[in-house]
Short mmCIF file of C-alpha atoms in Angstrom, two decimals:
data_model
loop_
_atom_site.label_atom_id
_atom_site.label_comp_id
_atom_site.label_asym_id
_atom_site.label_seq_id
_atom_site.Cartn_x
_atom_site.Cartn_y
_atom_site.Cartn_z
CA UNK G 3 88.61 122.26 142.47
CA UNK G 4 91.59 121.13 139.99
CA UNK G 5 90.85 122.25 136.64
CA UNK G 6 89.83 119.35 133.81
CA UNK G 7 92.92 118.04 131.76
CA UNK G 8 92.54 118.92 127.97
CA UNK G 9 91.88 115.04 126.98
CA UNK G 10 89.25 115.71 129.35
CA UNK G 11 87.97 118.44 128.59
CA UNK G 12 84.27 119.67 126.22
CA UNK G 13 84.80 122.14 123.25
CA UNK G 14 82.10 124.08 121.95
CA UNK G 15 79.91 121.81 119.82
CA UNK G 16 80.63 123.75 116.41
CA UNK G 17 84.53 123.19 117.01
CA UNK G 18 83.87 119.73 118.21
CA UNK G 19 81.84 118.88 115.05
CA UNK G 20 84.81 120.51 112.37
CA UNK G 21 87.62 118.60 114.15
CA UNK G 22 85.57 115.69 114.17
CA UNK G 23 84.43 115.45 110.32
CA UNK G 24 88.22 116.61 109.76
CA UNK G 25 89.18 113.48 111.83
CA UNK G 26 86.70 111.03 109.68
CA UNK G 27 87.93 112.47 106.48
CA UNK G 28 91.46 111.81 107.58
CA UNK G 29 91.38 108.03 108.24
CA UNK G 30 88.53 107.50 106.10
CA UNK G 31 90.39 106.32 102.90
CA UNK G 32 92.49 103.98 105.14
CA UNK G 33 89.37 102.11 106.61
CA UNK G 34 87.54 101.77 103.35
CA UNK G 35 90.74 100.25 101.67
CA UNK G 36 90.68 97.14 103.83
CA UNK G 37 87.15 95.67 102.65
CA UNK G 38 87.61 97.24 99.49
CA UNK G 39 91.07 94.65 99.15
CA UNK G 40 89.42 92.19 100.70
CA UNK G 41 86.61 91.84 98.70
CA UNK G 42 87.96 92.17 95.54
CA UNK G 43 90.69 89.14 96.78
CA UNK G 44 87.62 86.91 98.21
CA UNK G 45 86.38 87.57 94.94
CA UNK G 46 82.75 89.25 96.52
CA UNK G 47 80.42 91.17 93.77
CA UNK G 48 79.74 95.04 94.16
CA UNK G 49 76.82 94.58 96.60
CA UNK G 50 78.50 92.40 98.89
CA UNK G 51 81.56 94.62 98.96
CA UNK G 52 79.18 97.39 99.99
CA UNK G 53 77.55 95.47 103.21
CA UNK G 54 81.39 95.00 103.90
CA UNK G 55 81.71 98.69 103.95
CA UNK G 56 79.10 99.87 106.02
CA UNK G 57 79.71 96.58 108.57
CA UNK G 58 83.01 97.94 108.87
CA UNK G 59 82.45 101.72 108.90
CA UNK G 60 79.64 101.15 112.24
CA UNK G 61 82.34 98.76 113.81
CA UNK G 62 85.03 101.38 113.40
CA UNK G 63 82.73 103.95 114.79
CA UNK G 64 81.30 102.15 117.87
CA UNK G 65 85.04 101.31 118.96
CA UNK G 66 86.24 104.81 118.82
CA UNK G 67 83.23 105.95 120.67
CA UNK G 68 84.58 103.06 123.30
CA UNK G 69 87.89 104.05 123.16
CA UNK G 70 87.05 107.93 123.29
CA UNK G 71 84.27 107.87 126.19
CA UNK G 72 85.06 104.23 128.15
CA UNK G 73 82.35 101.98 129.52
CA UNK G 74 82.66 102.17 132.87
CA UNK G 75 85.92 100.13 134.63
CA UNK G 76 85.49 97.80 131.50
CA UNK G 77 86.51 98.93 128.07
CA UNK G 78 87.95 102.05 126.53
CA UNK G 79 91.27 104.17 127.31
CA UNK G 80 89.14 107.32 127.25
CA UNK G 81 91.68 108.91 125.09
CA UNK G 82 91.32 111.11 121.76
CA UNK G 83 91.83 108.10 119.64
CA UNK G 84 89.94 106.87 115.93
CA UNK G 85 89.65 103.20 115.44
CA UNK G 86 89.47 101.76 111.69
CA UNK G 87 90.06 98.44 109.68
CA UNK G 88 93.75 96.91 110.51
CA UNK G 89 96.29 95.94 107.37
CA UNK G 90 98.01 93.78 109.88
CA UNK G 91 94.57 91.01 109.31
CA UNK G 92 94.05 91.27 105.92
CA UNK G 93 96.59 88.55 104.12
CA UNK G 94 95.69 85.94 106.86
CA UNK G 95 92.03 86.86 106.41
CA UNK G 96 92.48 86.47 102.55
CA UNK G 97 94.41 83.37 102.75
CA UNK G 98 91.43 81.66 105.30
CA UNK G 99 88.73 82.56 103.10
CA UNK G 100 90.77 80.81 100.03
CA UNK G 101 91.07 77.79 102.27
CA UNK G 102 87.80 77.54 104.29
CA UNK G 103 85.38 80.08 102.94
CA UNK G 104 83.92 83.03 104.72
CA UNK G 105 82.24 81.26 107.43
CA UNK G 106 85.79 80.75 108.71
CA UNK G 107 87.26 83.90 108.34
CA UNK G 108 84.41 85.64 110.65
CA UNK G 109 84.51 82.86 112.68
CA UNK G 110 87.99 82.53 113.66
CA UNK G 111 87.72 86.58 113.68
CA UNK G 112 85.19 86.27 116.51
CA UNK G 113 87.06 83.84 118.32
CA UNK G 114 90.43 85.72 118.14
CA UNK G 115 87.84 88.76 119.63
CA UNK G 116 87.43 86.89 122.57
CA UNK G 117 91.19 85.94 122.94
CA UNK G 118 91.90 89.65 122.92
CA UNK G 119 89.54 90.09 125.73
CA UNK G 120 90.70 87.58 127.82
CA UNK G 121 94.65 88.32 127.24
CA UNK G 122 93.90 92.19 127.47
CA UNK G 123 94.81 92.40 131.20
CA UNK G 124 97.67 89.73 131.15
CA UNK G 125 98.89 91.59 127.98
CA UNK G 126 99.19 95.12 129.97
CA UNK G 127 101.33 93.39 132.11
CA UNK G 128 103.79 91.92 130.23
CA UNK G 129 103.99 94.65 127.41
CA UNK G 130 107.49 94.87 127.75
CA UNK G 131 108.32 91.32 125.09
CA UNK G 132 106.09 93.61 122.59
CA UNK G 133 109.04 96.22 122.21
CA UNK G 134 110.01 98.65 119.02
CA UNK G 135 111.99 95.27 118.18
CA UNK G 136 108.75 93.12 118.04
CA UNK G 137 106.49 95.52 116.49
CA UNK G 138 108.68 97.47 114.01
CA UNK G 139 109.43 94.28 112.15
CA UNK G 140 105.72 93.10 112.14
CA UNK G 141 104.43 96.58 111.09
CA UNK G 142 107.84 96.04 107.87
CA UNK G 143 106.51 92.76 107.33
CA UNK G 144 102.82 94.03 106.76
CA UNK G 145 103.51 96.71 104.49
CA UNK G 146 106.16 94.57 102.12
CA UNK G 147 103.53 91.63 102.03
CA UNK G 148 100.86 93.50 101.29
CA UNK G 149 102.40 95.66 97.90
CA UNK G 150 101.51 92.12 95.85
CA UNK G 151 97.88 92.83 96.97
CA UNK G 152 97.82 96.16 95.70
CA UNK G 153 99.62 94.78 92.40
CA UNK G 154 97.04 92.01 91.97
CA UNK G 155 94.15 94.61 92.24
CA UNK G 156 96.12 96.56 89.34
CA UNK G 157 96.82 94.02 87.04
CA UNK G 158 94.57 91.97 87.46
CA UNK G 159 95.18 87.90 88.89
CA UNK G 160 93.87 86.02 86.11
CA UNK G 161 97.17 86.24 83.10
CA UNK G 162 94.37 84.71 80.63
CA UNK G 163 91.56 87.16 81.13
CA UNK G 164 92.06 89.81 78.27
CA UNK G 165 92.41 92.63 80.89
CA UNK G 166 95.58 90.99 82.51
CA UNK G 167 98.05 93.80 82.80
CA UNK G 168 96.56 95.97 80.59
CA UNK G 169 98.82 99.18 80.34
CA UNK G 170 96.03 101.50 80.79
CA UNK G 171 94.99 99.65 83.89
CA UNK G 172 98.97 100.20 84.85
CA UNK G 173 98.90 103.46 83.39
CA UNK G 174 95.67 104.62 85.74
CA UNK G 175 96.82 103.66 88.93
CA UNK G 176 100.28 105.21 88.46
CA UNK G 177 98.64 108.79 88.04
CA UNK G 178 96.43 107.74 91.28
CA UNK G 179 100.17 107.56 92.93
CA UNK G 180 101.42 110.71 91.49
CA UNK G 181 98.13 112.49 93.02
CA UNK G 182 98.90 110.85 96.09
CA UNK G 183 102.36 111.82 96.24
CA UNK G 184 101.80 115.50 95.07
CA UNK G 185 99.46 116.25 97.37
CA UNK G 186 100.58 114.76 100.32
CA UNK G 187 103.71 115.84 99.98
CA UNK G 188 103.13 119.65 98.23
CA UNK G 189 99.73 120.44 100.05
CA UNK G 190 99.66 122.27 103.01
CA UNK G 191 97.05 121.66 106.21
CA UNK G 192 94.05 119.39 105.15
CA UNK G 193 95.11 119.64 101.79
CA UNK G 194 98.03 117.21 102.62
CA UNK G 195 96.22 115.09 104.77
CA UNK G 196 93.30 114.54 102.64
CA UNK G 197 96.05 113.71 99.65
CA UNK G 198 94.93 109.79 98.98
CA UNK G 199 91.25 110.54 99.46
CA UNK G 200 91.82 113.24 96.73
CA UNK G 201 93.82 110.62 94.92
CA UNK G 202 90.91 108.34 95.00
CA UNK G 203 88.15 110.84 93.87
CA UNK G 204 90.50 111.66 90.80
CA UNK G 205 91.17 107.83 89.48
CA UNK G 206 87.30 107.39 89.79
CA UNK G 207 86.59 110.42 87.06
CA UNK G 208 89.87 109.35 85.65
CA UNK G 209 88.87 106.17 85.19
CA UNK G 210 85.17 106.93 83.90
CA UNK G 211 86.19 107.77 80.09
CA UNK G 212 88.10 104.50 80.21
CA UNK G 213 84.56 102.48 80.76
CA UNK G 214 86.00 100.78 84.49
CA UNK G 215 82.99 102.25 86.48
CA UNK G 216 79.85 100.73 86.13
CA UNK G 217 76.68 102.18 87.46
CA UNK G 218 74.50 98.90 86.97
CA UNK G 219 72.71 97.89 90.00
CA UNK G 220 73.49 100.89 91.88
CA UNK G 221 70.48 102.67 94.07
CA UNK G 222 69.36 99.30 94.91
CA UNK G 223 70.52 99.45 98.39
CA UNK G 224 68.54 100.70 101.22
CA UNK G 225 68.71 104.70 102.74
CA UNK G 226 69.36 103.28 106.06
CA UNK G 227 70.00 99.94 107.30
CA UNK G 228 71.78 97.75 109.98
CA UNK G 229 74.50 95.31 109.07
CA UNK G 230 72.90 91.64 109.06
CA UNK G 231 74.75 89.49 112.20
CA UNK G 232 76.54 86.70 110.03
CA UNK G 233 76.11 87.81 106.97
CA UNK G 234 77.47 84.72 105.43
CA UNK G 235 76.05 82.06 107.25
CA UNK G 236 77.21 79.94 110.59
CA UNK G 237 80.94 80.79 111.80
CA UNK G 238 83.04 78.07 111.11
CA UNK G 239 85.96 77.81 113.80
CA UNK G 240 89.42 75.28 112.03
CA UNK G 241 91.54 75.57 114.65
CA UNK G 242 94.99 77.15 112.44
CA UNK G 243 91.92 79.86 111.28
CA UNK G 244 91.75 80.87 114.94
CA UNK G 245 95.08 80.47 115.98
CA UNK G 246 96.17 83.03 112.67
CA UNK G 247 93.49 85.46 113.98
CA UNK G 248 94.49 85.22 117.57
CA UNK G 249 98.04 86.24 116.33
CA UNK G 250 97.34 89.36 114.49
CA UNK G 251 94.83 90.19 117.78
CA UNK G 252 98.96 89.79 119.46
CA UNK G 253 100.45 91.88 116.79
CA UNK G 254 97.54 94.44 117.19
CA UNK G 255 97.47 94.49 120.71
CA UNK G 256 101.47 96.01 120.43
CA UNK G 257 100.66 98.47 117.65
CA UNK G 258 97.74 99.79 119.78
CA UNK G 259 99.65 100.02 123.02
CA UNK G 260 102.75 101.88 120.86
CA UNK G 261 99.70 104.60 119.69
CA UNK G 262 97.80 104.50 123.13
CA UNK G 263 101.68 105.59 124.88
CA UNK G 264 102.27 108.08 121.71
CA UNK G 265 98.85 109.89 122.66
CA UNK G 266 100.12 109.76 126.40
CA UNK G 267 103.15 111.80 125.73
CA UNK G 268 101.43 114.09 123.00
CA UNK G 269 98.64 115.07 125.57
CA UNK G 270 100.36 115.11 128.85
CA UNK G 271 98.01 112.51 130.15
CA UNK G 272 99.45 110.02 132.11
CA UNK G 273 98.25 106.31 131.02
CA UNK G 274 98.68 103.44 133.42
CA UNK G 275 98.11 99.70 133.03
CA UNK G 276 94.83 99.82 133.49
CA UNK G 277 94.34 102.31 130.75
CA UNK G 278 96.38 100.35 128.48
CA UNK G 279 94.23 97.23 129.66
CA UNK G 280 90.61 98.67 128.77
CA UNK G 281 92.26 100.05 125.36
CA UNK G 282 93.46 96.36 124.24
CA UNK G 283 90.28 95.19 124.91
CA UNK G 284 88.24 97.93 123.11
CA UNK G 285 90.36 96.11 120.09
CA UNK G 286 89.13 93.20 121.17
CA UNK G 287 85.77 93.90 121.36
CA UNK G 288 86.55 95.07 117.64
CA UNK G 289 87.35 91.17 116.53
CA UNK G 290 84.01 90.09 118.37
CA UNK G 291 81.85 92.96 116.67
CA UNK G 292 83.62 92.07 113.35
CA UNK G 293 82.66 88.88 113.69
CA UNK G 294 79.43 89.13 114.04
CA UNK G 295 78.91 92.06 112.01
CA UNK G 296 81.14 91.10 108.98
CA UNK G 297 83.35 93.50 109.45
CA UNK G 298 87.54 93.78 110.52
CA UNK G 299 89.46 93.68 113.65
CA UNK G 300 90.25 97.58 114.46
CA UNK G 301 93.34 99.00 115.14
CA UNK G 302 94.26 103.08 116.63
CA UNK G 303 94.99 105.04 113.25
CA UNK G 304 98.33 106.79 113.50
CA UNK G 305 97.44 109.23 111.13
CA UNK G 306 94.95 110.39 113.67
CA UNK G 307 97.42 110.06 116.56
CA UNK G 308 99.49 112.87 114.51
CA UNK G 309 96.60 115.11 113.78
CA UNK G 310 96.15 115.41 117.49
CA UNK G 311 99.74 116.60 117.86
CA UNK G 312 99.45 118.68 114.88
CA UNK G 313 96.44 120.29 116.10
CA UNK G 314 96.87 120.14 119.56
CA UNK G 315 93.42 119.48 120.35
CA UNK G 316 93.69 116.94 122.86
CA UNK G 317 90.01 116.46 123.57
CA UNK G 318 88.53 113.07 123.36
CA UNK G 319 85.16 114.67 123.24
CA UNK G 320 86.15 115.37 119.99
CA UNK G 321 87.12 111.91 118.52
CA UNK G 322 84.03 110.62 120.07
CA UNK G 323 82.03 113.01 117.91
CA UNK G 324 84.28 111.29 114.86
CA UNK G 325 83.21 107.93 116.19
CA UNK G 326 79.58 109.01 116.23
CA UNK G 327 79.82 109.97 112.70
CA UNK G 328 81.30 106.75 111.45
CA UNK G 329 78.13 105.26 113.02
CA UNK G 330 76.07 106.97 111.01
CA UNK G 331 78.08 106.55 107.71
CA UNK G 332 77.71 103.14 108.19
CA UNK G 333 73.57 102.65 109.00
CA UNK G 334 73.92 104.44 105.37
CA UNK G 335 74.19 101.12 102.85
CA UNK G 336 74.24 103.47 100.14
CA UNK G 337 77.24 104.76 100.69
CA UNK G 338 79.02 101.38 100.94
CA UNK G 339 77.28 100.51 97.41
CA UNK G 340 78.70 103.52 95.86
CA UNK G 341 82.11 103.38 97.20
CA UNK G 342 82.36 99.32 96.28
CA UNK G 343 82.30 100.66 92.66
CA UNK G 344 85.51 102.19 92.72
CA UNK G 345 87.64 100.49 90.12
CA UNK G 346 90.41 98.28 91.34
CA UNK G 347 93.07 99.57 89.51
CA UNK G 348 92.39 103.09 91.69
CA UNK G 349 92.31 100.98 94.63
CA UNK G 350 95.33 99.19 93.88
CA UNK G 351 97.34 102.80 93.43
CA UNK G 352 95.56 103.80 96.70
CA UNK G 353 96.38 100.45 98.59
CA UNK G 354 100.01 100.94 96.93
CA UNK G 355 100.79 104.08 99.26
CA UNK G 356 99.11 103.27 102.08
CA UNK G 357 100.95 99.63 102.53
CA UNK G 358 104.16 101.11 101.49
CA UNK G 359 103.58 103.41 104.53
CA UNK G 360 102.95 100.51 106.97
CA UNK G 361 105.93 99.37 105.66
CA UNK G 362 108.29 102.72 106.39
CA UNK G 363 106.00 103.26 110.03
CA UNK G 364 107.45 99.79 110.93
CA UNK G 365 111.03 101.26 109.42
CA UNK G 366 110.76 103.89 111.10
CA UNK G 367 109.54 102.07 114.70
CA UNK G 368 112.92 99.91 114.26
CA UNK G 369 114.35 102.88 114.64
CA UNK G 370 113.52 103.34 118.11
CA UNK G 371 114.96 99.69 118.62
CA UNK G 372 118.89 99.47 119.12
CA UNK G 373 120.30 98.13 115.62
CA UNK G 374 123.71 99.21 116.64
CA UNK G 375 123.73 96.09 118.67
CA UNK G 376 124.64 93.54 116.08
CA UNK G 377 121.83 90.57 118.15
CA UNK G 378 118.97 93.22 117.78
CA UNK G 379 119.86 93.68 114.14
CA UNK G 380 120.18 90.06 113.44
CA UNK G 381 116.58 89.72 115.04
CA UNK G 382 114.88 91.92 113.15
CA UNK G 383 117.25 91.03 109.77
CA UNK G 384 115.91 87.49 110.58
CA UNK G 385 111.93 87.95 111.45
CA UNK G 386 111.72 89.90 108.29
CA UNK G 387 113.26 87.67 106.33
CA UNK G 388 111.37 84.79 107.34
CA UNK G 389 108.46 87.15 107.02
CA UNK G 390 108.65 87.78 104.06
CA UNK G 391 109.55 84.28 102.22
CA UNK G 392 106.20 82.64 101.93
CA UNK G 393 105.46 86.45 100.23
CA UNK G 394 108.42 85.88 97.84
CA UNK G 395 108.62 82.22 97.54
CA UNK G 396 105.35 81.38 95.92
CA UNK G 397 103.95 77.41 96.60
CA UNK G 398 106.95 77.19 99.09
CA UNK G 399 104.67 75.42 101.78
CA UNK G 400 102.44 73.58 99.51
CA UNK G 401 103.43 70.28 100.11
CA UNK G 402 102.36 71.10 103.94
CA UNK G 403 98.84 70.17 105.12
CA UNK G 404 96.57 72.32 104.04
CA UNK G 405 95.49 73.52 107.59
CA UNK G 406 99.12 74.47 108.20
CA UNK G 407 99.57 76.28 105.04
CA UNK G 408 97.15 79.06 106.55
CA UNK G 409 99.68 79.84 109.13
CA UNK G 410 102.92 79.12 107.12
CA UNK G 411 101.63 81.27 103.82
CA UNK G 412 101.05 84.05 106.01
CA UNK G 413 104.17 86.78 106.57
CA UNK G 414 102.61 88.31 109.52
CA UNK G 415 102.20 84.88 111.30
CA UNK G 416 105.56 83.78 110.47
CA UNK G 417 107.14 87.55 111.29
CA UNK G 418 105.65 88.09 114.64
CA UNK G 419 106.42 84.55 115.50
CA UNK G 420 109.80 84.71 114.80
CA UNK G 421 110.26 88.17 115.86
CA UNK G 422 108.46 87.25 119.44
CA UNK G 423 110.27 84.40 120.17
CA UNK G 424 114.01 85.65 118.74
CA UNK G 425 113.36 88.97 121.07
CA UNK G 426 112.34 86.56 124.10
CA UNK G 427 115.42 84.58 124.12
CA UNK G 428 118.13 86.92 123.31
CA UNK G 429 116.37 90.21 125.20
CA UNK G 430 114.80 88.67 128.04
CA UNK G 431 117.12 85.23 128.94
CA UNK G 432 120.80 84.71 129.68
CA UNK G 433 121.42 83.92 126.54
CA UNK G 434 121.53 87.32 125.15
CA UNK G 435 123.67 88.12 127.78
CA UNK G 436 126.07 85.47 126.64
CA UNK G 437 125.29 86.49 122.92
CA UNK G 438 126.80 89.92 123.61
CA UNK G 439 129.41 88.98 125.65
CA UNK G 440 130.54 86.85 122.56
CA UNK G 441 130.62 89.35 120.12
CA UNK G 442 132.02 92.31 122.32
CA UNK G 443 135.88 93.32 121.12
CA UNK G 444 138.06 92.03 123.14
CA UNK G 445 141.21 94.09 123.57
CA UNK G 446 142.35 97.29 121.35
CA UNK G 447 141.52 96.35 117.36
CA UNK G 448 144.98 96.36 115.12
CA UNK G 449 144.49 96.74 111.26
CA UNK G 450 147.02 95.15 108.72
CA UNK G 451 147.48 97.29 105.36
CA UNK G 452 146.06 95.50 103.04
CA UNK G 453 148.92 95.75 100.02
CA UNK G 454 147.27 93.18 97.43
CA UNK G 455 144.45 90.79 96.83
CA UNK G 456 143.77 86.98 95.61
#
């Protein structure tokens, strides 16, 4: 009988357990970050913000228990993977609720679930107009657009409330970076790893003397509880809501098949289209639970991809133990209460590192794209750019209707869309063919001294 593959493979439960917790504590900062943003954005008190943490710490965990142990021939790549809270939804999520309230940002989130689902499958199959290209400049995009977030949770978005850029506001948040940076980049092991939780714990007592933590109210959630299915009343389903949502499910799907391939070559397991398939819609199941359950469309966490290769335990027994935990945290309301406290200039400095590290992971997947070749670089050069005007260009589409501004306000939707459709025609038509041919020297290059100028 042929011996179990390490992905495949039970450790003893103590080891399981330590890798496990060491896996939750490593993405844990990441998937709190997301409901902490968005509920500060939405404008949502304390105790709302807390329901939003626990929804989105059980969805987290029942997807990576998917993901790590399948269900049957239906969902789950059975791969040592940990789900959490995606960036890639959060501006378009923002920007709906602005428009049409909450009841259309879970709505169109449970609708874009069901999208994923459907398009999981076809998706597998046609991977290849998701390339480096695509998903690099999305991933760029992202990380760029969302740095104004993180500012606005700093300073504040109100210029006449008398907090509004307060320097000691400025002043907190910039030693919550330099604890970031020092210890991710000077620690060694979990130290480094654990650098932007430790970050976070310090700008809370940090920020305690300076009177931005307030305990009122708090202990008045329950021990143990399950998130309440639509939270905020009937989902609400405008059409460019969905349509946004069903987009970053797109986007999502790429990133997850880039990590799902990554974890294929790490562990020596081989991972077919049907793998891929059951993975994407895991994620998809993520929108549909997140829509019911208040919580966020989930997304593989890199940083957990690289903690398997560092640590070269492969077994997805052991990420299913992580999943099992984030279950837990998040029948705990408490904890959600207590971290919804947290002072938004110290999430702001957290948020600040984390999206400026989407932003160099999409760098750094463009990478992998060929930017030598002057059409690939104008692609990406372009996407990005017309990412990231309606980020730059403030009111630039106001003058649209206001159910097309939810599309055309958001960089991701604008990004992936141009991005998609520039890699379709030039990478996958005659076009690009021609394109290249166009540009391509020649005959031998002769250079004229140049002896003056105008």
């Amino acid at each position: 009988m042929s011996e179990a593959h390490p992905v495949d493979t039970r450790l003893p439960f103590a080891r399981q357990l330590a890798f496990g917790i060491q896996h939750v504590l490593i993405m844990y900062t990441g998937c709190i970050t997301v409901p902490l943003v968005f509920g500060a954005a939405a404008g949502l008190d304390r105790a709302t913000i807390g329901l939003l943490i626990s929804a989105d710490l059980l969805v987290a965990g029942i997807i990576t228990l998917i993901q790590s142990l399948g269900v049957g021939k239906l969902a789950g790549a059975r791969l040592p993977i940990v789900c959490g809270a995606t960036f890639v939804g959060l501006n378009p999520m923002i920007l709906i609720a602005k428009e049409y309230g909450l009841e259309a940002v879970y709505g169109s989130m449970l609708i874009g679930g069901v999208v994923g689902v459907a398009l999981a499958w076809p998706f597998a199959r046609v991977v290849r107009f998701f390339p480096p290209l695509v998903t690099g400049t999305v991933l760029t995009v992202v990380g760029v657009s969302l740095i104004g977030v993180a500012g606005g949770l700093i300073i504040g978005t109100d210029p006449e409330a008398a907090g509004f850029a307060a320097p000691s506001n400025i002043g907190l948040a910039a030693v919550v970076v330099l604890i970031a940076v020092g210890f991710v980049c000077l620690g060694r092991g979990v130290w480094s790893q654990l650098g932007v939780l430790i970050a976070l714990a310090a700008g809370i007592v940090l920020a305690l003397p300076m009177g931005l933590v307030s305990t009122a109210g708090l202990g008045t959630a329950d021990w143990i509880g399950i998130p309440q299915p639509f939270h905020f009343g009937a989902p609400e389903f405008p059409v460019t809501a969905v349509v946004a949502m069903s987009i970053v499910m797109a986007v999502v799907f790429a990133e997850s098949t880039a990590s799902m391939l990554a974890i294929s070559e790490i562990t020596g397991k081989p991972v077919g289209k049907g793998d891929l398939a059951r993975g994407l819609v895991g994620d998809g199941l993520s929108g549909v639970l997140g829509g019911v359950f208040t919580a966020f469309v989930d997304t593989i966490f890199n940083q957990n991809v690289g903690a398997v290769a560092a640590t070269r335990v492969y077994s997805r027994y052991v990420t299913a133990v992580s999943g099992a935990i984030l279950v837990l945290l998040g029948l705990v309301p408490r904890i959600g209460e207590v971290v919804a406290m947290i002072p938004k200039p110290v999430v702001g400095g957290v948020g600040l590192v984390l999206f400026a590290t989407v932003a160099v992971v999409g760098l750094n997947t463009l990478r992998q794209a060929d930017l030598g070749d002057r059409v690939n670089a104008t692609i990406a050069a372009t996407a990005i750019g017309i990412g990231l005007l309606p980020e730059l260009t403030s009111g630039m589409f106001h003058k649209f209707p206001t159910s097309a501004q939810i599309l055309l306000d958001s960089g991701v939707t604008l990004g992936a869309g141009a991005a998609f459709l520039l890699n379709l025609v030039f990478n996958h038509t005659k076009l690009g063919a021609l394109a290249r041919a166009s540009i391509a020297p020649q005959g031998p290059v002769t250079s004229t001294p140049v002896t003056g100028c105008l």
